[in-house]
Amino acid sequence: MFAVNLIAIVILSRGQCGLSKCITRYLVAMAAADLAVVVVNNILQDINYMYVYAGFLFITPVCALSLVLRVVTIDSSVWLTVGFTFDRFIAISCQNLRERYCRERTATVVTVTVVTVSCARCVPFYFIMEPGVIIDNVPWRCVLKPEYFTSAAWKGFELLDSILTPLLPIALILLFNALTVRHIISANKVRRGLRNSSENQKDSETENRRKSMILLFALTANFISLWMPYVIYSLIWQAQNYGYADKYLKTPTYILQQTGYMVQMLSLCTNTCIYTLTQRKFRSELKSGVLYVYTFNGRLCR
């Protein structure tokens, strides 16, 4: 995941993929957010806990901050996907608004706004943790405060968090894609009615719209399928309330939770792959990069 997103950022930033500056800005921002999730969640947390011991990361304020950063990066990644989907909806379905909205400056404003709002929204996560142990007046480890399991305010906050990420983004992505596909189908019907051509003659515009529909369906199916285990877990957790007790390793809820986290991390690289590898010029840039590295290594080995 780290390599996929890093390569995507490098290639897209070169601006040689034939994409507009607006699309490029969104794709780079999405890849950067996904890369940040990998760094924070997989490197700073998982690898540190299992393989490398960096003691300062276990100090309670640092531990709580890493939790906030994890939620911020995931939240930003999801909502940037929504922002890009909305941008493509405007570009395809709203001709009058396209010139004013689908610009690099708008993409920059949306990216900054999404990250800023995500940071502000995730601040409460810092205050749900307390030290697990205090050694020589230094707080260590992060454990959930007892009131997190009993307070109505914290229960409401967790429910709101489940709605904002990912229930509402999934609903918005489905809505924008459905409206976009409906517009494409309607436009294709009108275009076929106006054309006076033989059946064997290809219509490049219709073909491009068909490819756009396939891409939209692929993106939507990928995003929803990889987030669905986490969504189901969130709904079960809220519906059963599960006593707000610790989850044991062999319970179905815990297994579903860990499965949701696993495929959630997988979605961080598949989105970038779908967006970029479908572009012929991106594949050409990728091949050129691989060839350059291979040639460079061959020169070093001589």
GROMACS .gro file of C-alpha atoms in nm:
model
  302
    1MET     CA    1   0.000   0.000   0.000
    2PHE     CA    2   0.285   0.236   0.085
    3ALA     CA    3   0.460   0.179  -0.249
    4VAL     CA    4   0.139   0.198  -0.454
    5ASN     CA    5   0.037   0.537  -0.316
    6LEU     CA    6   0.390   0.676  -0.323
    7ILE     CA    7   0.432   0.579  -0.690
    8ALA     CA    8   0.092   0.728  -0.771
    9ILE     CA    9   0.187   1.059  -0.607
   10VAL     CA   10   0.517   1.079  -0.794
   11ILE     CA   11   0.369   0.996  -1.134
   12LEU     CA   12   0.061   1.214  -1.100
   13SER     CA   13   0.263   1.510  -0.970
   14ARG     CA   14   0.463   1.509  -1.294
   15GLY     CA   15   0.148   1.609  -1.481
   16GLN     CA   16   0.223   1.383  -1.779
   17CYS     CA   17  -0.085   1.159  -1.755
   18GLY     CA   18  -0.313   1.366  -1.976
   19LEU     CA   19  -0.545   1.450  -1.688
   20SER     CA   20  -0.673   1.796  -1.608
   21LYS     CA   21  -0.510   1.985  -1.322
   22CYS     CA   22  -0.832   1.956  -1.124
   23ILE     CA   23  -0.846   1.577  -1.149
   24THR     CA   24  -0.473   1.550  -1.082
   25ARG     CA   25  -0.505   1.760  -0.767
   26TYR     CA   26  -0.782   1.536  -0.632
   27LEU     CA   27  -0.597   1.214  -0.714
   28VAL     CA   28  -0.273   1.336  -0.555
   29ALA     CA   29  -0.463   1.447  -0.243
   30MET     CA   30  -0.640   1.110  -0.217
   31ALA     CA   31  -0.316   0.916  -0.262
   32ALA     CA   32  -0.145   1.138  -0.002
   33ALA     CA   33  -0.427   1.080   0.247
   34ASP     CA   34  -0.410   0.704   0.189
   35LEU     CA   35  -0.031   0.716   0.231
   36ALA     CA   36  -0.076   0.905   0.560
   37VAL     CA   37  -0.313   0.632   0.684
   38VAL     CA   38  -0.052   0.366   0.606
   39VAL     CA   39   0.220   0.561   0.787
   40VAL     CA   40   0.012   0.638   1.096
   41ASN     CA   41  -0.185   0.315   1.127
   42ASN     CA   42   0.053   0.049   0.996
   43ILE     CA   43   0.398   0.193   1.068
   44LEU     CA   44   0.356   0.405   1.380
   45GLN     CA   45   0.106   0.172   1.547
   46ASP     CA   46   0.096  -0.187   1.422
   47ILE     CA   47   0.465  -0.235   1.337
   48ASN     CA   48   0.569  -0.053   1.655
   49TYR     CA   49   0.347  -0.272   1.871
   50MET     CA   50   0.449  -0.601   1.710
   51TYR     CA   51   0.807  -0.561   1.586
   52VAL     CA   52   0.979  -0.237   1.685
   53TYR     CA   53   0.960  -0.080   2.030
   54ALA     CA   54   0.972   0.299   2.021
   55GLY     CA   55   0.908   0.384   2.384
   56PHE     CA   56   0.798   0.744   2.337
   57LEU     CA   57   0.503   0.629   2.123
   58PHE     CA   58   0.355   0.462   2.431
   59ILE     CA   59   0.346   0.785   2.636
   60THR     CA   60  -0.023   0.863   2.686
   61PRO     CA   61  -0.038   1.205   2.509
   62VAL     CA   62   0.157   1.068   2.212
   63CYS     CA   63  -0.053   0.753   2.204
   64ALA     CA   64  -0.377   0.955   2.212
   65LEU     CA   65  -0.246   1.188   1.941
   66SER     CA   66  -0.164   0.892   1.715
   67LEU     CA   67  -0.525   0.774   1.757
   68VAL     CA   68  -0.652   1.116   1.649
   69LEU     CA   69  -0.416   1.117   1.349
   70ARG     CA   70  -0.538   0.772   1.248
   71VAL     CA   71  -0.902   0.882   1.250
   72VAL     CA   72  -0.820   1.211   1.074
   73THR     CA   73  -0.633   1.040   0.791
   74ILE     CA   74  -0.906   0.780   0.732
   75ASP     CA   75  -1.176   1.047   0.752
   76SER     CA   76  -0.989   1.268   0.505
   77SER     CA   77  -0.935   0.980   0.264
   78VAL     CA   78  -1.305   0.890   0.261
   79TRP     CA   79  -1.434   1.245   0.221
   80LEU     CA   80  -1.181   1.329  -0.050
   81THR     CA   81  -1.329   1.036  -0.241
   82VAL     CA   82  -1.671   1.197  -0.197
   83GLY     CA   83  -1.532   1.531  -0.313
   84PHE     CA   84  -1.383   1.379  -0.625
   85THR     CA   85  -1.707   1.191  -0.702
   86PHE     CA   86  -1.902   1.516  -0.670
   87ASP     CA   87  -1.652   1.692  -0.897
   88ARG     CA   88  -1.701   1.426  -1.167
   89PHE     CA   89  -2.079   1.455  -1.125
   90ILE     CA   90  -2.059   1.829  -1.188
   91ALA     CA   91  -1.822   1.782  -1.483
   92ILE     CA   92  -2.050   1.530  -1.657
   93SER     CA   93  -2.402   1.630  -1.553
   94CYS     CA   94  -2.392   2.007  -1.492
   95GLN     CA   95  -2.258   2.177  -1.803
   96ASN     CA   96  -2.338   2.531  -1.684
   97LEU     CA   97  -2.153   2.486  -1.355
   98ARG     CA   98  -1.861   2.284  -1.489
   99GLU     CA   99  -1.640   2.574  -1.599
  100ARG     CA  100  -1.673   2.752  -1.266
  101TYR     CA  101  -1.645   2.452  -1.033
  102CYS     CA  102  -1.413   2.197  -1.199
  103ARG     CA  103  -1.093   2.395  -1.153
  104GLU     CA  104  -0.763   2.337  -0.976
  105ARG     CA  105  -0.836   2.613  -0.726
  106THR     CA  106  -1.167   2.451  -0.629
  107ALA     CA  107  -0.996   2.116  -0.582
  108THR     CA  108  -0.740   2.282  -0.354
  109VAL     CA  109  -1.012   2.452  -0.149
  110VAL     CA  110  -1.207   2.126  -0.115
  111THR     CA  111  -0.893   1.937  -0.007
  112VAL     CA  112  -0.796   2.194   0.255
  113THR     CA  113  -1.154   2.215   0.383
  114VAL     CA  114  -1.187   1.836   0.414
  115VAL     CA  115  -0.861   1.803   0.608
  116THR     CA  116  -0.941   2.100   0.834
  117VAL     CA  117  -1.292   1.978   0.917
  118SER     CA  118  -1.163   1.625   0.977
  119CYS     CA  119  -0.901   1.757   1.222
  120ALA     CA  120  -1.163   1.961   1.409
  121ARG     CA  121  -1.414   1.676   1.416
  122CYS     CA  122  -1.166   1.422   1.550
  123VAL     CA  123  -1.036   1.632   1.843
  124PRO     CA  124  -1.274   1.459   2.094
  125PHE     CA  125  -1.097   1.128   2.029
  126TYR     CA  126  -0.797   1.270   2.215
  127PHE     CA  127  -1.001   1.302   2.534
  128ILE     CA  128  -1.145   0.950   2.546
  129MET     CA  129  -0.810   0.809   2.656
  130GLU     CA  130  -0.645   0.798   2.995
  131PRO     CA  131  -0.312   0.654   3.118
  132GLY     CA  132  -0.297   0.281   3.172
  133VAL     CA  133  -0.015   0.320   3.423
  134ILE     CA  134   0.192   0.605   3.566
  135ILE     CA  135   0.563   0.542   3.621
  136ASP     CA  136   0.780   0.815   3.777
  137ASN     CA  137   0.503   1.070   3.709
  138VAL     CA  138   0.505   0.977   3.338
  139PRO     CA  139   0.171   0.849   3.198
  140TRP     CA  140   0.204   0.537   2.981
  141ARG     CA  141  -0.032   0.349   2.749
  142CYS     CA  142  -0.381   0.452   2.642
  143VAL     CA  143  -0.697   0.299   2.782
  144LEU     CA  144  -1.054   0.412   2.731
  145LYS     CA  145  -1.201   0.617   3.013
  146PRO     CA  146  -1.475   0.436   3.212
  147GLU     CA  147  -1.731   0.706   3.125
  148TYR     CA  148  -1.683   0.630   2.755
  149PHE     CA  149  -1.878   0.306   2.811
  150THR     CA  150  -2.158   0.463   3.016
  151SER     CA  151  -2.195   0.829   2.913
  152ALA     CA  152  -2.484   0.910   2.680
  153ALA     CA  153  -2.276   1.190   2.527
  154TRP     CA  154  -1.997   0.953   2.425
  155LYS     CA  155  -2.249   0.699   2.292
  156GLY     CA  156  -2.403   0.975   2.081
  157PHE     CA  157  -2.058   1.080   1.961
  158GLU     CA  158  -1.976   0.724   1.852
  159LEU     CA  159  -2.308   0.697   1.669
  160LEU     CA  160  -2.242   1.030   1.495
  161ASP     CA  161  -1.893   0.913   1.403
  162SER     CA  162  -2.036   0.596   1.245
  163ILE     CA  163  -2.278   0.808   1.039
  164LEU     CA  164  -2.016   1.058   0.920
  165THR     CA  165  -1.766   0.785   0.829
  166PRO     CA  166  -1.862   0.583   0.636
  167LEU     CA  167  -2.246   0.569   0.619
  168LEU     CA  168  -2.301   0.922   0.486
  169PRO     CA  169  -2.009   0.907   0.237
  170ILE     CA  170  -2.139   0.578   0.097
  171ALA     CA  171  -2.487   0.729   0.054
  172LEU     CA  172  -2.345   1.038  -0.119
  173ILE     CA  173  -2.120   0.836  -0.350
  174LEU     CA  174  -2.415   0.618  -0.451
  175LEU     CA  175  -2.631   0.927  -0.509
  176PHE     CA  176  -2.376   1.118  -0.721
  177ASN     CA  177  -2.284   0.811  -0.924
  178ALA     CA  178  -2.651   0.723  -0.983
  179LEU     CA  179  -2.724   1.077  -1.105
  180THR     CA  180  -2.413   1.072  -1.325
  181VAL     CA  181  -2.503   0.737  -1.482
  182ARG     CA  182  -2.861   0.853  -1.542
  183HIS     CA  183  -2.731   1.161  -1.721
  184ILE     CA  184  -2.493   0.952  -1.934
  185ILE     CA  185  -2.771   0.711  -2.034
  186SER     CA  186  -3.005   0.999  -2.125
  187ALA     CA  187  -2.734   1.176  -2.324
  188ASN     CA  188  -2.651   0.856  -2.512
  189LYS     CA  189  -3.016   0.808  -2.610
  190VAL     CA  190  -3.040   1.163  -2.742
  191ARG     CA  191  -2.711   1.127  -2.928
  192ARG     CA  192  -2.818   0.801  -3.093
  193GLY     CA  193  -3.142   0.963  -3.202
  194LEU     CA  194  -2.963   1.258  -3.364
  195ARG     CA  195  -2.697   1.054  -3.542
  196ASN     CA  196  -2.751   0.946  -3.901
  197SER     CA  197  -2.481   0.685  -3.926
  198SER     CA  198  -2.451   0.320  -4.002
  199GLU     CA  199  -2.448   0.063  -3.724
  200ASN     CA  200  -2.087  -0.024  -3.796
  201GLN     CA  201  -1.960   0.329  -3.745
  202LYS     CA  202  -1.824   0.383  -3.396
  203ASP     CA  203  -1.929   0.677  -3.184
  204SER     CA  204  -1.626   0.791  -2.981
  205GLU     CA  205  -1.837   1.009  -2.751
  206THR     CA  206  -2.071   0.722  -2.662
  207GLU     CA  207  -1.773   0.493  -2.611
  208ASN     CA  208  -1.613   0.742  -2.370
  209ARG     CA  209  -1.936   0.768  -2.174
  210ARG     CA  210  -1.964   0.390  -2.158
  211LYS     CA  211  -1.612   0.370  -2.015
  212SER     CA  212  -1.705   0.641  -1.762
  213MET     CA  213  -2.004   0.432  -1.649
  214ILE     CA  214  -1.787   0.121  -1.610
  215LEU     CA  215  -1.532   0.320  -1.409
  216LEU     CA  216  -1.801   0.468  -1.183
  217PHE     CA  217  -1.954   0.126  -1.118
  218ALA     CA  218  -1.609  -0.021  -1.044
  219LEU     CA  219  -1.524   0.259  -0.801
  220THR     CA  220  -1.858   0.242  -0.623
  221ALA     CA  221  -1.855  -0.139  -0.594
  222ASN     CA  222  -1.495  -0.136  -0.471
  223PHE     CA  223  -1.551   0.133  -0.208
  224ILE     CA  224  -1.876  -0.011  -0.074
  225SER     CA  225  -1.767  -0.377  -0.072
  226LEU     CA  226  -1.443  -0.303   0.115
  227TRP     CA  227  -1.615  -0.081   0.370
  228MET     CA  228  -1.924  -0.301   0.419
  229PRO     CA  229  -1.779  -0.530   0.692
  230TYR     CA  230  -1.691  -0.222   0.898
  231VAL     CA  231  -2.038  -0.075   0.835
  232ILE     CA  232  -2.207  -0.396   0.946
  233TYR     CA  233  -1.989  -0.408   1.256
  234SER     CA  234  -2.077  -0.046   1.340
  235LEU     CA  235  -2.449  -0.116   1.304
  236ILE     CA  236  -2.429  -0.433   1.514
  237TRP     CA  237  -2.224  -0.252   1.779
  238GLN     CA  238  -2.481   0.025   1.806
  239ALA     CA  239  -2.786  -0.201   1.782
  240GLN     CA  240  -2.673  -0.458   2.037
  241ASN     CA  241  -2.480  -0.200   2.239
  242TYR     CA  242  -2.279  -0.507   2.338
  243GLY     CA  243  -2.272  -0.379   2.695
  244TYR     CA  244  -1.993  -0.145   2.587
  245ALA     CA  245  -1.768  -0.414   2.728
  246ASP     CA  246  -1.437  -0.546   2.606
  247LYS     CA  247  -1.452  -0.757   2.289
  248TYR     CA  248  -1.302  -1.102   2.325
  249LEU     CA  249  -1.092  -1.261   2.054
  250LYS     CA  250  -1.334  -1.542   1.967
  251THR     CA  251  -1.661  -1.348   1.950
  252PRO     CA  252  -1.821  -1.296   1.606
  253THR     CA  253  -1.836  -0.921   1.668
  254TYR     CA  254  -1.460  -0.901   1.728
  255ILE     CA  255  -1.386  -1.113   1.420
  256LEU     CA  256  -1.613  -0.891   1.209
  257GLN     CA  257  -1.444  -0.583   1.352
  258GLN     CA  258  -1.095  -0.704   1.264
  259THR     CA  259  -1.209  -0.815   0.918
  260GLY     CA  260  -1.357  -0.471   0.864
  261TYR     CA  261  -1.032  -0.303   0.965
  262MET     CA  262  -0.834  -0.531   0.732
  263VAL     CA  263  -1.038  -0.467   0.416
  264GLN     CA  264  -1.068  -0.101   0.514
  265MET     CA  265  -0.689  -0.076   0.489
  266LEU     CA  266  -0.703  -0.264   0.157
  267SER     CA  267  -0.933   0.003   0.012
  268LEU     CA  268  -0.656   0.259   0.063
  269CYS     CA  269  -0.461   0.123  -0.233
  270THR     CA  270  -0.734  -0.017  -0.458
  271ASN     CA  271  -0.901   0.323  -0.508
  272THR     CA  272  -0.578   0.473  -0.637
  273CYS     CA  273  -0.518   0.173  -0.862
  274ILE     CA  274  -0.862   0.198  -1.019
  275TYR     CA  275  -0.843   0.573  -1.071
  276THR     CA  276  -0.496   0.572  -1.224
  277LEU     CA  277  -0.422   0.235  -1.384
  278THR     CA  278  -0.725   0.277  -1.612
  279GLN     CA  279  -0.542   0.572  -1.769
  280ARG     CA  280  -0.322   0.470  -2.062
  281LYS     CA  281  -0.073   0.754  -2.011
  282PHE     CA  282  -0.036   0.665  -1.643
  283ARG     CA  283   0.055   0.309  -1.740
  284SER     CA  284   0.305   0.448  -1.989
  285GLU     CA  285   0.464   0.665  -1.719
  286LEU     CA  286   0.475   0.367  -1.484
  287LYS     CA  287   0.648   0.150  -1.744
  288SER     CA  288   0.899   0.426  -1.813
  289GLY     CA  289   0.974   0.455  -1.441
  290VAL     CA  290   1.024   0.081  -1.400
  291LEU     CA  291   1.248   0.073  -1.708
  292TYR     CA  292   1.452   0.365  -1.573
  293VAL     CA  293   1.503   0.197  -1.235
  294TYR     CA  294   1.599  -0.132  -1.404
  295THR     CA  295   1.847   0.045  -1.632
  296PHE     CA  296   1.990   0.250  -1.345
  297ASN     CA  297   2.040  -0.060  -1.130
  298GLY     CA  298   2.206  -0.235  -1.424
  299ARG     CA  299   2.453   0.049  -1.456
  300LEU     CA  300   2.534   0.036  -1.085
  301CYS     CA  301   2.599  -0.337  -1.099
  302ARG     CA  302   2.854  -0.307  -1.379
   0.00000   0.00000   0.00000
